[in-house]
Amino acid sequence: MSTNDERPGFYFHEKTLWFSAGEAVLVLPPDGWLQPGGSHADSPEPKRRLRSLMEVSGLAAHFDIVAAPAAAEDDLRLVHSAGYLSRFKALSDAAGGAVHPTAPFAAGSYEIAALSAGQAMAAVFDVATGRRRRAYAVSRPSGHHCLPDMPMGFCHFANVAIAVRRAQRAGLAKVVVLDWDVHHGNGTQACFYDDGSVLTLSLHQEGCFPPGASGAMGETGRGAGVGANVNIPLWPGSGHEVYLHAFDHIAVPAIRAFAPDMIVVVNGLDANGVDPLARMLAHSETFRAMTRGIGLLADELCGGRLAIIQEGGYAESAVPFCGHAVLEELAGVSTAVEDPFLELMREQQPSTAFNAAHVAHLQQHPRYRPVGPAGSSSHGLEAVAAKPNAAAQTMLAPA
Ligand code: ZN
C-alpha cells in the first residue's frame, strides 16, 4: 500500500463470506412447526452483492482494496477472555455449534471470525496511525452484540471493540463509536461501559435486539464512563426524517462535546425498509446523509479520521444500495447507480403526525440539543438533498 494513496481503504476478505450460521428458518433451527430447508438470515448475499455492485459501478476503483490478515489471539485477548476463546475454538475445530443460542456457527468459524475482526482492526489501525485518512471494512460475522465472555446475535468477536483497543495501544486516545445498526450495540456498550476514553452511541429500534429493555436512554455508563454511553432508541416504523433528526440533535452534539481523536462507525444497514430483522423505514439516502454528516464532523473535530465498519443488514435487495451510497459518500464520488427501491421507500415513509410525535419524544432525551437559527449546532442533515452530492468529484459510467 502506498502511503501517498489518497483513496480510502476498503478492507475485505473473500473468505469472510464463507462464514455459515448453518441451517435455520430466519433465525430459528428447523424444529416443531418449522419446515427444514431454510437458510439463516445471516446470509453472505447482502455483502457479496454490495462488493459486486462496487465493481459494476466503477466505485471499486476509488478505493485501495486490501485483504487484511486475521486478528491474532493477542488481539482478540484485548477484549475477550481466554475461556471464551478456547470454548469457541474447540467447538469450531469439531463440528461447530453454539456458545449462545443466538449465535450458531459451522465448523471452521473461529478462523473466519478472526479474519472478520482483522478487517475492522486494520481499517481502524491504519487511520489511527495516519497511514490513511478514511477507511471502510466489511466484517462478517458481525461483532457489535458480542460480549467479552459471550457471543450473541450472530456476533462471535467484538470486532470494533478489538479494533479500538488495538489502536489505543498504538497511541490513539479518545474515540467515538457511533453505531447506526438497527439493533442495539449492546456488546460494544458493554466493552466500554466504564471507560471514559470511548464514547459509544447507538441509534436503534427500541427493544428489537436484544429483545426488551437493552439500549434504553437511561444506560449512560458507569464509573469513569458515566456520560460516555448514549442510547437513542427509536420507535418501530421510524424513517428518514426521524433518523436524521436524532442524528442531528442528539448524536452530533454529543460527539462534538466529546471532542474525539477519531470516529468509528458501526455501519449496520438493517434499518432499511425491507429488512427481515427489523421494522424501520430508512433508505439509501438516509445512510448517505448520515455518512455525509459524520464525515463533516470528522473533518471538523479530528483531522478527518474516520473508519466505517459494515456489520448488520439482511435484505439482499436493499443492503447493496444502502452500502453503495455510504461508500460513494466516503470516497467523495458519485456513480451512475440509482437505488431502484428509493422511490418506493419514500412513498412508504411514516406520516407527518408520527414524525412530529417522535420528534417531541426525542426532545425529552437528556442529550437532545436544539438547532440554532444558523444551524450552528448541526449539519442540518434534514435539509440535505439526495444525490448528486455536494462532495461529488467524478461522474462514473457503469462498467
Ligand atoms: Zn443489526
XYZ file of C-alpha atoms and ligand atoms in Angstrom:
400
model
C 0.000 0.000 0.000
C 1.319 3.417 -0.906
C 1.209 5.952 1.898
C 0.559 8.598 -0.775
C -2.641 6.887 -1.841
C -5.417 9.356 -1.072
C -8.148 6.836 -1.708
C -9.942 5.426 1.312
C -9.007 1.875 2.209
C -11.555 -0.888 1.651
C -10.778 -3.877 3.871
C -12.460 -7.016 2.707
C -11.553 -10.693 2.733
C -13.473 -13.007 0.426
C -13.327 -15.794 2.968
C -15.496 -13.871 5.424
C -18.348 -14.598 3.001
C -17.817 -18.283 3.725
C -18.972 -17.965 7.312
C -22.075 -20.064 7.867
C -24.585 -19.979 10.688
C -25.953 -23.300 9.451
C -29.458 -24.292 8.534
C -32.244 -22.205 10.052
C -35.630 -20.720 9.291
C -34.873 -16.983 9.581
C -33.033 -17.298 12.907
C -34.502 -20.493 14.403
C -33.365 -24.070 13.898
C -35.878 -26.119 11.909
C -37.936 -27.903 14.518
C -41.550 -28.290 15.592
C -43.634 -26.349 13.078
C -40.636 -25.013 11.170
C -40.137 -26.954 7.965
C -36.456 -27.828 7.363
C -34.651 -26.430 4.355
C -34.464 -22.716 5.123
C -31.364 -20.615 5.299
C -30.233 -18.475 8.197
C -30.995 -14.746 7.962
C -27.268 -14.018 8.210
C -26.560 -14.929 4.603
C -23.452 -13.719 2.738
C -25.602 -12.373 -0.114
C -26.097 -8.745 1.026
C -22.353 -8.172 1.408
C -21.452 -10.193 -1.678
C -23.897 -8.165 -3.771
C -22.540 -4.874 -2.445
C -18.990 -5.941 -3.311
C -20.216 -6.964 -6.755
C -22.112 -3.692 -7.293
C -18.936 -1.733 -6.481
C -17.194 -3.466 -9.364
C -20.041 -2.985 -11.820
C -20.493 0.685 -10.940
C -16.788 1.526 -11.098
C -16.776 2.641 -7.454
C -14.207 -0.021 -6.526
C -11.534 1.922 -8.433
C -11.900 4.757 -5.940
C -10.777 2.572 -3.026
C -7.494 0.942 -2.137
C -8.768 -2.591 -1.683
C -6.957 -4.607 0.967
C -7.455 -8.135 2.305
C -6.171 -7.747 5.854
C -4.837 -10.714 7.857
C -6.760 -12.337 10.683
C -6.625 -10.855 14.156
C -4.097 -12.735 16.269
C -5.017 -14.299 19.582
C -3.226 -11.457 21.406
C -5.524 -9.004 19.606
C -8.651 -10.975 20.481
C -7.464 -11.058 24.105
C -7.633 -7.248 24.221
C -11.385 -7.751 24.717
C -12.169 -11.449 25.126
C -11.428 -13.871 27.939
C -9.160 -16.854 27.359
C -12.007 -19.101 28.477
C -14.367 -17.857 25.777
C -11.722 -18.106 23.044
C -10.850 -21.703 23.918
C -14.504 -22.727 24.110
C -15.298 -21.203 20.720
C -12.133 -22.682 19.158
C -12.845 -26.185 20.447
C -16.403 -26.207 19.053
C -15.223 -24.680 15.779
C -12.483 -27.307 15.428
C -15.093 -30.024 15.942
C -18.467 -29.861 14.207
C -19.475 -26.276 15.005
C -22.312 -25.475 17.376
C -23.312 -22.519 19.513
C -21.921 -20.958 22.691
C -25.128 -18.869 22.799
C -28.359 -19.880 21.015
C -28.480 -16.622 19.014
C -25.015 -17.199 17.529
C -24.789 -20.629 15.876
C -21.829 -21.419 13.640
C -20.424 -24.121 11.374
C -17.071 -25.886 11.729
C -14.092 -23.640 10.999
C -15.841 -20.439 12.046
C -13.222 -19.395 14.612
C -10.684 -18.626 11.893
C -13.244 -16.792 9.753
C -14.372 -14.710 12.737
C -10.719 -13.804 13.368
C -10.458 -12.682 9.721
C -13.589 -10.580 10.194
C -12.067 -8.895 13.258
C -8.834 -8.450 11.288
C -10.580 -6.347 8.596
C -12.012 -3.959 11.221
C -8.729 -3.872 13.095
C -6.660 -2.958 10.034
C -9.103 -0.253 8.946
C -9.130 1.446 12.350
C -5.385 0.999 12.889
C -4.370 2.458 9.528
C -6.498 5.557 10.090
C -5.464 5.931 13.733
C -1.771 5.785 12.836
C -2.065 8.210 9.921
C -1.479 5.743 7.090
C -4.725 6.954 5.570
C -7.486 9.402 6.413
C -10.559 7.257 5.804
C -11.268 3.556 5.678
C -14.124 1.103 5.254
C -14.160 -2.527 6.339
C -16.610 -5.345 5.764
C -16.875 -7.564 8.819
C -18.631 -10.924 8.662
C -19.556 -12.325 11.072
C -20.605 -9.075 12.741
C -19.416 -8.027 16.178
C -21.465 -5.390 17.959
C -23.607 -7.767 20.054
C -20.639 -9.836 21.252
C -19.773 -9.504 24.947
C -16.265 -10.138 26.320
C -17.310 -13.604 27.551
C -20.314 -14.445 25.403
C -21.283 -14.289 21.726
C -24.772 -13.053 20.845
C -26.901 -12.134 17.846
C -24.704 -13.610 15.042
C -21.640 -11.925 16.591
C -18.618 -14.005 17.654
C -15.860 -11.458 18.252
C -16.343 -7.819 19.243
C -14.689 -6.628 16.017
C -14.922 -2.883 16.579
C -14.040 -3.022 20.278
C -10.952 -5.096 19.446
C -10.016 -2.619 16.720
C -10.386 0.361 19.044
C -8.342 -1.277 21.814
C -5.587 -2.179 19.358
C -5.458 1.407 18.060
C -5.432 2.787 21.587
C -2.391 0.629 22.320
C -0.718 2.349 19.386
C -1.418 5.769 20.889
C -4.963 6.708 19.905
C -6.653 8.428 22.859
C -10.328 9.419 22.590
C -12.593 7.517 20.227
C -16.235 7.813 19.249
C -18.012 4.610 18.229
C -21.281 5.554 16.517
C -23.484 2.532 15.845
C -26.415 3.059 13.477
C -27.179 -0.638 13.081
C -30.906 -1.060 13.739
C -30.194 -3.313 16.700
C -28.729 -2.038 19.956
C -24.935 -2.188 20.080
C -25.061 -3.905 23.450
C -21.719 -5.662 23.084
C -19.806 -2.503 22.222
C -21.595 -0.723 25.046
C -20.553 -3.469 27.491
C -16.912 -3.396 26.345
C -16.567 0.322 27.084
C -19.262 0.940 29.714
C -16.866 2.075 32.460
C -14.331 3.701 30.124
C -14.387 7.465 29.615
C -11.963 7.311 26.670
C -14.559 5.821 24.296
C -17.918 7.483 23.664
C -20.346 4.821 22.459
C -23.580 5.915 20.753
C -26.286 3.603 19.443
C -29.208 4.619 17.230
C -31.539 1.618 17.134
C -35.075 0.308 17.028
C -36.350 0.287 20.597
C -36.412 -3.188 22.120
C -35.654 -5.043 18.870
C -32.421 -6.874 19.755
C -31.501 -7.851 22.339
C -35.267 -8.072 22.878
C -36.655 -5.934 25.682
C -35.014 -3.163 27.611
C -31.461 -3.265 26.229
C -30.455 0.077 24.786
C -32.587 2.299 26.969
C -31.923 6.023 27.233
C -31.031 5.634 30.904
C -27.968 3.448 30.233
C -25.340 6.199 30.308
C -22.162 4.491 31.534
C -20.603 3.534 34.840
C -17.744 4.906 36.956
C -15.245 6.718 34.756
C -17.553 6.003 31.818
C -20.584 7.918 33.121
C -21.827 10.128 30.297
C -19.809 8.243 27.659
C -22.666 5.986 26.540
C -25.592 7.450 24.638
C -28.524 5.285 23.578
C -31.034 6.702 21.115
C -33.893 4.191 20.929
C -36.292 4.927 18.073
C -39.864 3.750 17.661
C -40.596 0.942 15.209
C -41.634 2.493 11.900
C -39.175 5.385 12.082
C -37.940 6.573 8.714
C -35.630 9.104 7.098
C -36.828 12.194 8.950
C -36.673 10.744 12.457
C -33.266 9.179 11.847
C -31.775 12.447 10.673
C -33.429 14.426 13.443
C -31.983 12.090 16.075
C -28.611 12.153 14.342
C -28.534 15.959 14.133
C -29.897 16.812 17.543
C -28.556 14.048 19.789
C -25.612 12.241 18.183
C -23.868 15.255 16.625
C -23.862 17.447 19.758
C -22.740 14.543 21.950
C -19.848 13.783 19.577
C -18.859 17.463 19.445
C -18.875 17.738 23.222
C -16.642 14.655 23.499
C -14.015 16.015 21.041
C -12.694 12.664 19.776
C -9.364 11.931 18.099
C -11.079 9.508 15.727
C -14.598 8.381 14.794
C -15.541 4.761 14.095
C -18.982 3.929 12.678
C -20.688 0.567 13.089
C -22.451 0.621 9.753
C -25.319 -1.807 10.152
C -27.606 -1.343 7.140
C -30.604 -3.147 8.633
C -32.741 -0.064 9.290
C -33.724 -0.299 5.616
C -37.447 -0.605 4.950
C -37.418 -4.230 3.808
C -35.001 -5.793 6.277
C -36.329 -9.098 7.638
C -34.927 -8.479 11.134
C -36.254 -5.016 11.937
C -39.225 -2.714 11.392
C -37.781 0.591 10.266
C -38.157 2.712 7.115
C -34.741 4.190 6.456
C -33.366 4.031 2.895
C -30.178 4.569 0.957
C -30.413 8.364 1.177
C -30.707 8.123 4.970
C -27.413 6.257 5.103
C -25.855 8.641 2.587
C -26.877 11.662 4.657
C -25.586 10.175 7.923
C -22.288 9.324 6.223
C -22.001 12.859 4.927
C -22.726 14.214 8.397
C -20.202 12.018 10.148
C -17.574 12.812 7.510
C -18.047 16.545 8.043
C -17.870 16.021 11.779
C -14.645 14.013 11.481
C -13.165 16.824 9.358
C -14.222 19.379 11.951
C -13.139 17.501 15.061
C -10.370 15.032 14.342
C -8.481 15.693 11.122
C -10.957 13.647 9.094
C -10.014 10.379 10.834
C -12.953 8.112 10.104
C -13.351 4.346 9.794
C -16.672 2.765 8.845
C -17.166 -0.906 9.642
C -20.061 -2.691 7.922
C -21.778 -5.313 10.049
C -25.555 -5.975 10.066
C -28.005 -5.785 7.172
C -30.017 -8.767 5.941
C -32.046 -7.637 2.924
C -30.098 -8.743 -0.121
C -32.145 -6.323 -2.220
C -31.632 -3.146 -0.194
C -28.259 -3.540 1.548
C -26.170 -3.213 -1.648
C -27.737 0.171 -2.467
C -27.535 1.464 1.102
C -23.902 0.367 1.319
C -23.085 1.799 -2.101
C -24.451 5.185 -1.003
C -22.252 5.087 2.121
C -19.203 4.194 0.034
C -19.864 6.893 -2.578
C -20.099 9.456 0.175
C -16.979 8.184 1.930
C -14.952 8.365 -1.294
C -16.498 11.697 -2.317
C -17.611 10.402 -5.711
C -20.908 9.809 -7.435
C -21.570 6.945 -9.822
C -24.414 6.320 -12.231
C -26.042 3.885 -9.797
C -29.610 4.801 -8.852
C -31.282 2.957 -5.990
C -34.267 1.277 -7.705
C -36.072 0.920 -4.361
C -35.723 4.550 -3.300
C -38.975 5.940 -4.655
C -40.993 3.110 -3.139
C -39.299 3.659 0.220
C -40.016 7.385 0.046
C -43.692 6.705 -0.638
C -43.832 4.434 2.413
C -42.426 6.904 4.939
C -44.351 7.413 8.200
C -46.919 10.176 8.481
C -46.237 13.770 9.450
C -48.115 13.095 12.699
C -45.863 10.127 13.511
C -42.752 12.180 12.843
C -43.975 15.114 14.924
C -44.850 12.863 17.852
C -41.486 11.138 17.648
C -39.572 14.409 17.459
C -41.424 15.610 20.563
C -40.380 12.364 22.252
C -36.741 12.818 21.199
C -36.778 16.286 22.702
C -37.085 14.589 26.102
C -33.727 12.841 25.577
C -31.202 14.240 28.085
C -28.620 14.735 25.306
C -31.043 16.481 22.906
C -29.877 19.908 21.709
C -31.976 22.323 19.678
C -30.592 23.653 16.424
C -30.000 27.393 16.388
C -31.358 29.607 13.601
C -27.998 29.433 11.839
C -27.873 25.680 12.226
C -24.777 26.166 14.360
C -25.165 23.019 16.428
C -25.903 20.806 13.476
C -25.004 19.962 9.951
C -28.684 20.333 9.105
C -28.988 16.889 7.625
C -32.740 17.125 7.425
C -32.229 19.590 4.606
C -29.611 17.527 2.789
C -30.679 16.840 -0.762
C -30.405 13.492 -2.443
C -27.589 12.745 -4.838
C -25.835 14.107 -6.788
C -23.996 15.041 -3.603
C -22.170 18.256 -2.903
C -18.887 16.444 -2.445
C -19.114 14.612 -5.736
C -15.905 14.854 -7.712
C -16.417 12.433 -10.543
C -19.265 11.084 -12.573
C -18.587 7.472 -13.416
C -20.104 5.425 -16.155
C -21.077 1.901 -15.239
C -18.520 -0.625 -16.392
Zn -28.311 -5.361 13.273
